[in-house]
mmCIF file with all atom_site columns, C-alpha atoms in Angstrom:
data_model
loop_
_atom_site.group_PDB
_atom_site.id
_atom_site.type_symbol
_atom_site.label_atom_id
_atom_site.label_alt_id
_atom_site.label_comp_id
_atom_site.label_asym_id
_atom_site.label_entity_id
_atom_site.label_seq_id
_atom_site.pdbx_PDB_ins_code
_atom_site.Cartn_x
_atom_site.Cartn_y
_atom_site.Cartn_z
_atom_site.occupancy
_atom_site.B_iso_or_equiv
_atom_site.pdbx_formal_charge
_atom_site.auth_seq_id
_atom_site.auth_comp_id
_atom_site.auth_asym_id
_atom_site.auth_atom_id
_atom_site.pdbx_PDB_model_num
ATOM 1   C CA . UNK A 1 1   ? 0.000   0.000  0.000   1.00 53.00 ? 1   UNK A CA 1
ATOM 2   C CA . UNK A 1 2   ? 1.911   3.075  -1.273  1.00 58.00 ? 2   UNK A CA 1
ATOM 3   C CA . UNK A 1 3   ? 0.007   6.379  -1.694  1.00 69.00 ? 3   UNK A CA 1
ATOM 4   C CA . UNK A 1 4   ? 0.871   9.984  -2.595  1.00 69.00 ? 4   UNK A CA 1
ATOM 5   C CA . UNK A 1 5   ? -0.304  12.268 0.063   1.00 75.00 ? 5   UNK A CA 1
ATOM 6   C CA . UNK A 1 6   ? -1.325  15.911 -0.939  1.00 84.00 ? 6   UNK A CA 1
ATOM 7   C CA . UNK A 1 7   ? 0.345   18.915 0.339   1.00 89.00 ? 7   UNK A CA 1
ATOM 8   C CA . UNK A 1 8   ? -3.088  19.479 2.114   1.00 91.00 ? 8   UNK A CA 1
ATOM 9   C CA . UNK A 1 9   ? -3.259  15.846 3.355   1.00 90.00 ? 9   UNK A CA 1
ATOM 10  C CA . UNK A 1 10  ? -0.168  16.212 4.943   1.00 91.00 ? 10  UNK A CA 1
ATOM 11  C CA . UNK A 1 11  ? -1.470  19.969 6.654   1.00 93.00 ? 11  UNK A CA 1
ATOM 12  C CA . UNK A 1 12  ? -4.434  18.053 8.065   1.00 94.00 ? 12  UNK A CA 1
ATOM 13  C CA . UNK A 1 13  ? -1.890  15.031 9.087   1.00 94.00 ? 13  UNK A CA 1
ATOM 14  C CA . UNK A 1 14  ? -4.366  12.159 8.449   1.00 96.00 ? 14  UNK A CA 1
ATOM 15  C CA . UNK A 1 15  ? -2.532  8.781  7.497   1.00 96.00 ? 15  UNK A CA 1
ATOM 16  C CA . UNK A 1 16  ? -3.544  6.192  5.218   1.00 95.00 ? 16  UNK A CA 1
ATOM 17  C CA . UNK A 1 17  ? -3.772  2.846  6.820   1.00 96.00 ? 17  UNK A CA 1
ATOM 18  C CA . UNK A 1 18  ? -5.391  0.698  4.729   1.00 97.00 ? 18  UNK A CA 1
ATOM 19  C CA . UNK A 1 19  ? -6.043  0.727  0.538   1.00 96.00 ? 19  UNK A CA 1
ATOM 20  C CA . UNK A 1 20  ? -7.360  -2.227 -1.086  1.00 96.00 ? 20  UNK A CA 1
ATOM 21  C CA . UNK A 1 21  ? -9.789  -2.065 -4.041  1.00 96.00 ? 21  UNK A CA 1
ATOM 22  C CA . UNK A 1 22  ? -13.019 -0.667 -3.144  1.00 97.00 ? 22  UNK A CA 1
ATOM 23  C CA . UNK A 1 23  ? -12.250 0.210  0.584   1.00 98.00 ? 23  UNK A CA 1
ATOM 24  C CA . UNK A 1 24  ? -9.611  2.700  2.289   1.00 97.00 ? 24  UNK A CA 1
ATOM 25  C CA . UNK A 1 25  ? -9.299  3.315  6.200   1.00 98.00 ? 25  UNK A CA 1
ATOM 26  C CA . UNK A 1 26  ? -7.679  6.706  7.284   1.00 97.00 ? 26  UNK A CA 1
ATOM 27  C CA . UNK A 1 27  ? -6.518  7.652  10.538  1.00 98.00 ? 27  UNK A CA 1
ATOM 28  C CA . UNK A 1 28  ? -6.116  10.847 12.473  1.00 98.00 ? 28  UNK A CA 1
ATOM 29  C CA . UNK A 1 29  ? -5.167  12.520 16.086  1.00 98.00 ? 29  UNK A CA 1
ATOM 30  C CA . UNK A 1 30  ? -7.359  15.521 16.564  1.00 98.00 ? 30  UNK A CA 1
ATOM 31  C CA . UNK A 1 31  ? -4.792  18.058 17.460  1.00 98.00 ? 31  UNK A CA 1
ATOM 32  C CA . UNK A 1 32  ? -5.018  21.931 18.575  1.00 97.00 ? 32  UNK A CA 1
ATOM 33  C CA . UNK A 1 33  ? -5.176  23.174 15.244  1.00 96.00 ? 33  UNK A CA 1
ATOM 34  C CA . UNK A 1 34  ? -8.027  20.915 13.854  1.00 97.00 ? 34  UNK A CA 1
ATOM 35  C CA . UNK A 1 35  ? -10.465 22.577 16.378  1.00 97.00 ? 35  UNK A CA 1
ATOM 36  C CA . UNK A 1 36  ? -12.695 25.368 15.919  1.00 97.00 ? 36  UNK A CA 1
ATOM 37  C CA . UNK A 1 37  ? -13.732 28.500 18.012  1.00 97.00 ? 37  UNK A CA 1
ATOM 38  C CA . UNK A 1 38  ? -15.635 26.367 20.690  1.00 97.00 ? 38  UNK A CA 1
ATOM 39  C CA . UNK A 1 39  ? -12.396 23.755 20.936  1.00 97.00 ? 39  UNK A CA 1
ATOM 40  C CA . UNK A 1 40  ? -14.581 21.133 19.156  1.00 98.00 ? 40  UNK A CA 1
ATOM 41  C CA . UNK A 1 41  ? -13.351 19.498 15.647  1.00 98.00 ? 41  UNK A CA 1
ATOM 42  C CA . UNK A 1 42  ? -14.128 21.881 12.786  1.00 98.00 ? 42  UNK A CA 1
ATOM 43  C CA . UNK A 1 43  ? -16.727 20.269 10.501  1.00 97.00 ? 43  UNK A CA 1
ATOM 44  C CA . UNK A 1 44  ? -14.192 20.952 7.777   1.00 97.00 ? 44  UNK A CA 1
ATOM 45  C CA . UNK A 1 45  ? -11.501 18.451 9.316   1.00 98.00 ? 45  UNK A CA 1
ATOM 46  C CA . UNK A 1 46  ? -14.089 15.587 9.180   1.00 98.00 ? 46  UNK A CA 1
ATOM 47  C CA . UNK A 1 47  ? -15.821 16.381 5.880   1.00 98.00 ? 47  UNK A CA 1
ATOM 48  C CA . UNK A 1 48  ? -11.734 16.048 4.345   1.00 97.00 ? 48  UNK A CA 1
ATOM 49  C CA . UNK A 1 49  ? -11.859 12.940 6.350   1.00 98.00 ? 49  UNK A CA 1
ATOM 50  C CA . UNK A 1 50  ? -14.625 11.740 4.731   1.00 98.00 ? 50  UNK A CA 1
ATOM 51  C CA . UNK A 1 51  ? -13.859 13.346 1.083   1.00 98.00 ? 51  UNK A CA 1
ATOM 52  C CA . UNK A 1 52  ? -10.288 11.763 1.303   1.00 97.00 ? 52  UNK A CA 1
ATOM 53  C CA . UNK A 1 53  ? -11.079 8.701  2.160   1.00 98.00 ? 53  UNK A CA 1
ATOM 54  C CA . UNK A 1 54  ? -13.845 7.943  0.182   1.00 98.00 ? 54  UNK A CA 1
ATOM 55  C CA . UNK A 1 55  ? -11.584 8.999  -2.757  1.00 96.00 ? 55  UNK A CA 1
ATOM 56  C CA . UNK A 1 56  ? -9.216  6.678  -1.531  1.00 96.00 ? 56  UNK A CA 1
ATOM 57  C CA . UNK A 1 57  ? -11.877 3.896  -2.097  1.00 97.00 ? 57  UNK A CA 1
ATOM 58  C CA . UNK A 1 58  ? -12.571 4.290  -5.434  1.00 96.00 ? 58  UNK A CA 1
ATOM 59  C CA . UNK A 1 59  ? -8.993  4.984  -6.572  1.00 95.00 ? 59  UNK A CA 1
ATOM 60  C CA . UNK A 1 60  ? -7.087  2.098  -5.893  1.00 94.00 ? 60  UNK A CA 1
ATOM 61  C CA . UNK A 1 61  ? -4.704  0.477  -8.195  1.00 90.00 ? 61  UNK A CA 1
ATOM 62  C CA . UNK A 1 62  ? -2.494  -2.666 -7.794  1.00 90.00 ? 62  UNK A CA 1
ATOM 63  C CA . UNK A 1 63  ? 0.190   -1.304 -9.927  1.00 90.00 ? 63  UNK A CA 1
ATOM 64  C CA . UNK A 1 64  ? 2.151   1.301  -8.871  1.00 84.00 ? 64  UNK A CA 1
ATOM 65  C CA . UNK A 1 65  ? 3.058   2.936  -12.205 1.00 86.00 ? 65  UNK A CA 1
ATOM 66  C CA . UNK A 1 66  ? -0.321  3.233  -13.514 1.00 87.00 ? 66  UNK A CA 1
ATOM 67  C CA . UNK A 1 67  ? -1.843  5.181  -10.696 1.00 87.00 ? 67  UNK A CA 1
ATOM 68  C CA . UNK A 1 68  ? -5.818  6.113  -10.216 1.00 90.00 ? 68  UNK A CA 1
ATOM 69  C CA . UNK A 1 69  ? -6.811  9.580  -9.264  1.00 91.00 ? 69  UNK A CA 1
ATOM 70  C CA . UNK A 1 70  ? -9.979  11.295 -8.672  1.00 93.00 ? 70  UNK A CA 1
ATOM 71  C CA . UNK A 1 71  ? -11.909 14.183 -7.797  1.00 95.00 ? 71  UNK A CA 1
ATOM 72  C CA . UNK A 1 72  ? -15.162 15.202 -5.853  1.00 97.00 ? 72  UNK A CA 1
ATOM 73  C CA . UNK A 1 73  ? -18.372 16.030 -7.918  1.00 98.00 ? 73  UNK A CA 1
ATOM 74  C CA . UNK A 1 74  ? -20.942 15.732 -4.636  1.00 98.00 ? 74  UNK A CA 1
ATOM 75  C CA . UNK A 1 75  ? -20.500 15.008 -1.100  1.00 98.00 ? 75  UNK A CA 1
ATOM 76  C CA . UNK A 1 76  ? -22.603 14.831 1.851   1.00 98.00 ? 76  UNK A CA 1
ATOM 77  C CA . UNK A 1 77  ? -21.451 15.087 5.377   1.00 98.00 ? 77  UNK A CA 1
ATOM 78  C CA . UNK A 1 78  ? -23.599 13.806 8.777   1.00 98.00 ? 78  UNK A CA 1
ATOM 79  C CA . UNK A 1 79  ? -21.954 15.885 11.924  1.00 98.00 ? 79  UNK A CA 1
ATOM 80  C CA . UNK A 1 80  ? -23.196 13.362 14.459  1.00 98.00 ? 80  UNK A CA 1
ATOM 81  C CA . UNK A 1 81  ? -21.393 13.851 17.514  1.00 98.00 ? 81  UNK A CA 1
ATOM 82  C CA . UNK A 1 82  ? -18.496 16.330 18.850  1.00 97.00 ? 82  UNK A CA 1
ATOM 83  C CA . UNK A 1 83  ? -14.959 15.679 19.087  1.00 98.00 ? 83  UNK A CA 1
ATOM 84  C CA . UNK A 1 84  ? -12.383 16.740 21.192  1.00 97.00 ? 84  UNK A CA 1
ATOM 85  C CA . UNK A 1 85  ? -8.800  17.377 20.869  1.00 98.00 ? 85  UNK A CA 1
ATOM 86  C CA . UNK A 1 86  ? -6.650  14.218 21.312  1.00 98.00 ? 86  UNK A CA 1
ATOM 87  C CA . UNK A 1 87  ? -9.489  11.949 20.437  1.00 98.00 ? 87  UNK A CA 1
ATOM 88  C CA . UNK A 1 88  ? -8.129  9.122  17.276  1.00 98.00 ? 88  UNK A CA 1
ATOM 89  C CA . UNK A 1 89  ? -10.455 9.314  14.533  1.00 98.00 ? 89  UNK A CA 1
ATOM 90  C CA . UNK A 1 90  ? -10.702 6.476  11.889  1.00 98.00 ? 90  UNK A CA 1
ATOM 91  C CA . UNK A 1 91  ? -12.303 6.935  8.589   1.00 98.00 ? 91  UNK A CA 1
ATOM 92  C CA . UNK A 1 92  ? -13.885 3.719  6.867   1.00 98.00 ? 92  UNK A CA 1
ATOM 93  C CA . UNK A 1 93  ? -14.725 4.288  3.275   1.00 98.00 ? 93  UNK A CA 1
ATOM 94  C CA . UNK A 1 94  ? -16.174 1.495  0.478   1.00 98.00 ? 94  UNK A CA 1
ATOM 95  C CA . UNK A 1 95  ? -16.937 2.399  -2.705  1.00 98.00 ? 95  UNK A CA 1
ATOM 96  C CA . UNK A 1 96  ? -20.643 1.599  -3.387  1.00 98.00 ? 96  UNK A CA 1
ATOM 97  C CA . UNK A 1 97  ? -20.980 1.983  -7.255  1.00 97.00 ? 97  UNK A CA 1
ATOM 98  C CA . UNK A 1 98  ? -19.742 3.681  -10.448 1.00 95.00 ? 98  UNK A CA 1
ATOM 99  C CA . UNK A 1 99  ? -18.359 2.749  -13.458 1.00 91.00 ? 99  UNK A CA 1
ATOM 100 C CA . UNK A 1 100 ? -15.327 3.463  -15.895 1.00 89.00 ? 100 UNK A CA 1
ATOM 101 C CA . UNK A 1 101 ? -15.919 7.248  -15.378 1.00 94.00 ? 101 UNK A CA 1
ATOM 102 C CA . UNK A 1 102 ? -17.779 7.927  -12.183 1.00 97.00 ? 102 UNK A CA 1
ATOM 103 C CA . UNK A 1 103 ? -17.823 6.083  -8.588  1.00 98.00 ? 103 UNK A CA 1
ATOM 104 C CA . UNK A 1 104 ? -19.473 6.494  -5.754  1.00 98.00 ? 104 UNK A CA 1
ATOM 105 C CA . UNK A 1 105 ? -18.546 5.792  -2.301  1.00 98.00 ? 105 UNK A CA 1
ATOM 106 C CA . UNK A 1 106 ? -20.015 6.042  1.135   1.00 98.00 ? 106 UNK A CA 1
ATOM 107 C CA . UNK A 1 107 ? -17.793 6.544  4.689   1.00 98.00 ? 107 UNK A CA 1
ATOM 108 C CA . UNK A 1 108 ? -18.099 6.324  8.412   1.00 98.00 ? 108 UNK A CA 1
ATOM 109 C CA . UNK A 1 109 ? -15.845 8.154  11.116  1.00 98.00 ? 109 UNK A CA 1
ATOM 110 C CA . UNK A 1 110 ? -15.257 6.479  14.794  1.00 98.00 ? 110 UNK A CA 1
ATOM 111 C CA . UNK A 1 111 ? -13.442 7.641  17.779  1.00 98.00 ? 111 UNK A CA 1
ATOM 112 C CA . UNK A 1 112 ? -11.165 5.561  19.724  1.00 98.00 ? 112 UNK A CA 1
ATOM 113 C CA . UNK A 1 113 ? -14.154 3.990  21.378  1.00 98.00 ? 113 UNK A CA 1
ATOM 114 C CA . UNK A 1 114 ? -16.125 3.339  18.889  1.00 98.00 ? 114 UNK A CA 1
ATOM 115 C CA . UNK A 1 115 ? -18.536 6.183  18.920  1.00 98.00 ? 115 UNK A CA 1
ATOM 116 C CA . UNK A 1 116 ? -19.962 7.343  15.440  1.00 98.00 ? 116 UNK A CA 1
ATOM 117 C CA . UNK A 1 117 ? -19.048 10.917 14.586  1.00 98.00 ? 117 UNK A CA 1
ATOM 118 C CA . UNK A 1 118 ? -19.818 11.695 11.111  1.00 98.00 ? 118 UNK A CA 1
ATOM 119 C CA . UNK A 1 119 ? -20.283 10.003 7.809   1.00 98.00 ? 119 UNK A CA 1
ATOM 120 C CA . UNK A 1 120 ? -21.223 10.909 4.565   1.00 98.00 ? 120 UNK A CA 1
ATOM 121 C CA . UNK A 1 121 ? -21.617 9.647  0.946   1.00 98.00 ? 121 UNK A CA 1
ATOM 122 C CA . UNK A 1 122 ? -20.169 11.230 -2.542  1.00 98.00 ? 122 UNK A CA 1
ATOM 123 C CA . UNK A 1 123 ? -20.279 10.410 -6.130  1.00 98.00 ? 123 UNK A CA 1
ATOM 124 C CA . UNK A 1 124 ? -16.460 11.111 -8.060  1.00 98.00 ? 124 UNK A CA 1
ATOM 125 C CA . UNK A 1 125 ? -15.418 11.646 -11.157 1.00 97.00 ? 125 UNK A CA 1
ATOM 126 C CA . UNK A 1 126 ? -12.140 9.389  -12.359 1.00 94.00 ? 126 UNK A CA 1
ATOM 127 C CA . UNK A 1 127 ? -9.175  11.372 -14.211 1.00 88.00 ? 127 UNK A CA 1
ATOM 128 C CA . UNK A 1 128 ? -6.295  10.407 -16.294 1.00 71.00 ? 128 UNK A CA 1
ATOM 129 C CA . UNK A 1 129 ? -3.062  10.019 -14.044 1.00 58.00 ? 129 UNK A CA 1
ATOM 130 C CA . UNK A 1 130 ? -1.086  11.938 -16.374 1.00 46.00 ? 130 UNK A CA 1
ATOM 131 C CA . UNK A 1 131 ? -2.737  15.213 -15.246 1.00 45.00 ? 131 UNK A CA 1
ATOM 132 C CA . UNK A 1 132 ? -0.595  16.514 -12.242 1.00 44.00 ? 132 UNK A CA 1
#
C-alpha cells in the first residue's frame, strides 16, 4: 500500500492505513489546530476525512506505475457527535458503485471507542493520471 499524500493531506496530518480495491481506512489525532472556536473538531476536518477517504476507495490500483486519481463532484457530510482534541479518529470508506468514469462511495468516522461521529456519501469523477 503506497500512496501519494497531498500537500493538504499532509497539513491536516491524516494517514492512510489501509487501501485495497473498493475500501480505504484513514486515521487521524485531533490536534489543537483541527479545532474550531468552541475547541470542538471543525466540521471541515471531518468532511476532508470523509472526502479523502472515500476517494481513496474508489482509486485504488495494484500497480504502482499506472496510478488512479480522482476528484469530488458531490459530497454529503452527517456531523453526528463532537470531538475533542486528542481523540483518534478512523475513517472507513467502500466504494458503493460507479463505473469506468464515475464512482461512488459512502464513509463512516469512529473515535477511539467506537462512537460514530460523522459520515457521509459522494459520487467522483475518475481522471487520467497523467494530469498533475
Amino acid at each position: 500500500m503506497t500512496a501519494e499524500r497531498s500537500a493538504f493531506g499532509r497539513l491536516v496530518g491524516y494517514e492512510l492505513q489501509v487501501w485495497e480495491d473498493g475500501y480505504a481506512k484513514v486515521g487521524l489525532t485531533v490536534r489543537e489546530d483541527h479545532l474550531n472556536r468552541s475547541g470542538l473538531l471543525h466540521g471541515g476536518v471531518l468532511m476532508t476525512l470523509i472526502d479523502a477517504t472515500c476517494g481513496y476507495a474508489g482509486t485504488y490500483s495494484a500497480d504502482p506505475q499506472k496510478p488512479r486519481r480522482g476528484f469530488t463532484l458531490q459530497l454529503s457530510t452527517q456531523f453526528i457527535a463532537t470531538v475533542k482534541r486528542g481523540a483518534v479518529l478512523t475513517a472507513e470508506a467502500r466504494q458503493t458503485g460507479g463505473g469506468a468514469k464515475i464512482f461512488y462511495a459512502s464513509c463512516e468516522v469512529r473515535d477511539q471507542d467506537g462512537r460514530l461521529v460523522g459520515d457521509g456519501q459522494g459520487s467522483f469523477r475518475h481522471r487520467r493520471s497523467t494530469l498533475r
